[in-house]
mmCIF file of C-alpha atoms in Angstrom:
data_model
loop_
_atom_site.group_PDB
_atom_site.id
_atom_site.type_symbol
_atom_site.label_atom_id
_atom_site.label_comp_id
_atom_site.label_asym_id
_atom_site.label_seq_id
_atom_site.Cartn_x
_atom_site.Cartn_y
_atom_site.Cartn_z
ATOM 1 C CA UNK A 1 -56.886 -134.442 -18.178
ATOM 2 C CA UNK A 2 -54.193 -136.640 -16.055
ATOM 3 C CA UNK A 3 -51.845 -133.937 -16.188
ATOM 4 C CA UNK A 4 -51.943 -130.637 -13.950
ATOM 5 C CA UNK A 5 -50.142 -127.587 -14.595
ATOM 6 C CA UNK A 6 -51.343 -125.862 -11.653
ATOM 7 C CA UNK A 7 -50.626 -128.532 -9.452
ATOM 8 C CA UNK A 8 -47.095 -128.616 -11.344
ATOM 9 C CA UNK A 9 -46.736 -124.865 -10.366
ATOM 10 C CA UNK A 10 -48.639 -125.453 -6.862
ATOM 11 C CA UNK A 11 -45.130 -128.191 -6.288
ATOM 12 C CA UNK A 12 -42.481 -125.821 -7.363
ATOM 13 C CA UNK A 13 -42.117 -128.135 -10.492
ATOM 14 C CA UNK A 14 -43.050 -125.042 -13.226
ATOM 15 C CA UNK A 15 -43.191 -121.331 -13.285
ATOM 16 C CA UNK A 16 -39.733 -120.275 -11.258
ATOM 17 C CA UNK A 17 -36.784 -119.320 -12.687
ATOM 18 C CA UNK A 18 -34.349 -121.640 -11.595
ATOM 19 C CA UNK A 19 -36.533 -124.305 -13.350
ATOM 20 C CA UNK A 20 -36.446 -122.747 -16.672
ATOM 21 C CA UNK A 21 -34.028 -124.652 -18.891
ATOM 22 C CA UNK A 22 -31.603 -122.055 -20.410
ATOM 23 C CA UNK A 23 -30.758 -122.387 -23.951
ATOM 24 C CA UNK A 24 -27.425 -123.452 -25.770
ATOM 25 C CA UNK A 25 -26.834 -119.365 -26.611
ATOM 26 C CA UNK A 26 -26.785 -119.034 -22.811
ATOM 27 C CA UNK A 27 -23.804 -121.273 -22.167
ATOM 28 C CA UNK A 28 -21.923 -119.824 -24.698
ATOM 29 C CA UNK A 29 -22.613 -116.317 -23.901
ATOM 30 C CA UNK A 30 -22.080 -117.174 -20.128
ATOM 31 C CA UNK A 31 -18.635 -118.802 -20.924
ATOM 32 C CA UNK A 32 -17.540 -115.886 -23.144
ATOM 33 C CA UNK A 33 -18.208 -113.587 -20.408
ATOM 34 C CA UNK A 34 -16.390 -115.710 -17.852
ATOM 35 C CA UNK A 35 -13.314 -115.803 -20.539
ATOM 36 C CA UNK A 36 -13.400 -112.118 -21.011
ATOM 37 C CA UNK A 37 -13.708 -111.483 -16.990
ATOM 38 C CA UNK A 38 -10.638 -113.847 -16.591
ATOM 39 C CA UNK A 39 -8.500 -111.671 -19.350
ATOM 40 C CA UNK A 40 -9.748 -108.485 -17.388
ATOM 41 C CA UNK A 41 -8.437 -109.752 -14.166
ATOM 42 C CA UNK A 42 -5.140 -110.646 -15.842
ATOM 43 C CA UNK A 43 -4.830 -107.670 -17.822
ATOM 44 C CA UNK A 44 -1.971 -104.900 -16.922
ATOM 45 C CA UNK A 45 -2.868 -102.658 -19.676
ATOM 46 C CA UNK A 46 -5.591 -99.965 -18.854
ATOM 47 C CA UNK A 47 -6.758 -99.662 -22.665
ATOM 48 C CA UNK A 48 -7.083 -103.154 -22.820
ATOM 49 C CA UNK A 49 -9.455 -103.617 -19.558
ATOM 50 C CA UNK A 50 -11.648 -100.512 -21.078
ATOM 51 C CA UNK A 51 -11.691 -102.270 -24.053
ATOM 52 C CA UNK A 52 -12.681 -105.930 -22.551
ATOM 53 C CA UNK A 53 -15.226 -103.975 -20.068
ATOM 54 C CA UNK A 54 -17.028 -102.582 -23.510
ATOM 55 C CA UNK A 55 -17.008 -106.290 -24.751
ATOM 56 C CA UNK A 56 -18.339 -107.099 -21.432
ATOM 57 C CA UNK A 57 -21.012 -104.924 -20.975
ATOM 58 C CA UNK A 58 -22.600 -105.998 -24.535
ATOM 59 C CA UNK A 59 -22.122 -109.437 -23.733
ATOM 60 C CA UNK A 60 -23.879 -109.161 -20.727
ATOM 61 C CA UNK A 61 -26.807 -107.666 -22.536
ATOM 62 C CA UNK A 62 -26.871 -110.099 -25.124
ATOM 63 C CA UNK A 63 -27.273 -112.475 -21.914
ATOM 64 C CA UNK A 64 -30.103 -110.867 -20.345
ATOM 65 C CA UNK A 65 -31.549 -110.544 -23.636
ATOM 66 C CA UNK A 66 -31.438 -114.180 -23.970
ATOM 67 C CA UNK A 67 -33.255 -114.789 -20.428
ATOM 68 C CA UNK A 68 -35.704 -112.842 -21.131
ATOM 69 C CA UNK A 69 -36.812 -114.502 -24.347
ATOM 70 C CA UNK A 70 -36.652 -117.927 -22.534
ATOM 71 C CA UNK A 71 -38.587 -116.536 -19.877
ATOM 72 C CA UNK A 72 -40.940 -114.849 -21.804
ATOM 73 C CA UNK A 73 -41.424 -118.255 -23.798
ATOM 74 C CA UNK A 74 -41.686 -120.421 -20.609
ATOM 75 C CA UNK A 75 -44.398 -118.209 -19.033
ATOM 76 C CA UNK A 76 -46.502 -118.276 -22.223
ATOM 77 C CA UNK A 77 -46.234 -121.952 -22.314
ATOM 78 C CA UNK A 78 -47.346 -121.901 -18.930
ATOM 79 C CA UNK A 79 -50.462 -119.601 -19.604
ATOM 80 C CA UNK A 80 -51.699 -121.688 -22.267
ATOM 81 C CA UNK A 81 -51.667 -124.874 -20.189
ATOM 82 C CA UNK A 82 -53.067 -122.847 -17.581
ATOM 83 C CA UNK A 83 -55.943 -121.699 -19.873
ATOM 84 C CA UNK A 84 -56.338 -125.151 -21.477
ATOM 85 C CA UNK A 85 -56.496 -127.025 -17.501
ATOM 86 C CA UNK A 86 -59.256 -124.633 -16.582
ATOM 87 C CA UNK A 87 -61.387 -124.511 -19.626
ATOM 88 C CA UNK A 88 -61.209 -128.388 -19.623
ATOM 89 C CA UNK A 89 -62.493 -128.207 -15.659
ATOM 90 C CA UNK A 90 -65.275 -125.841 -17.212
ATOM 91 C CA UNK A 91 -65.826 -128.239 -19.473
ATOM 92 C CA UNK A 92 -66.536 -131.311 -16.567
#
């Protein structure tokens, strides 16, 4: 086996999160939240801003709900090719 996920992880190459590609739902849900956090600033009307802050707050759940399932995915990727590298050094 040529290629080494452990020494990929040993490098800094796999297994952080700021190497963990986000997804396309990400951006969007990033930008809406940057959109809505713009209008808040802006905003003179108090029923408005509580009303944007509700959006907000979901939004921002719908984000870290998002990370997590990209994270989640990435680090079970990771413990397969883990578990396939060191049953193939078994193996040898």
């Amino acid at each position: 086996m040529n290629y080494s996920i452990i020494k990929e992880m040993f490098a800094g190459n796999r297994g952080n999160c700021d190497k963990i590609k986000q997804s396309e739902r990400y951006a969007e849900i990033a930008n809406k939240i940057s959109g809505i956090i713009i209008k808040i600033t802006a905003s003179q009307n108090e029923s408005e801003r509580k009303a944007l802050l509700t959006e907000l707050n979901c939004l921002q759940g719908e984000l870290e709900a998002e990370v997590a399932s990209e994270n989640y995915t990435e680090g079970f990727k990771t413990g397969l090719l883990v578990a396939l590298e060191a049953n193939s050094e078994i193996k040898h």
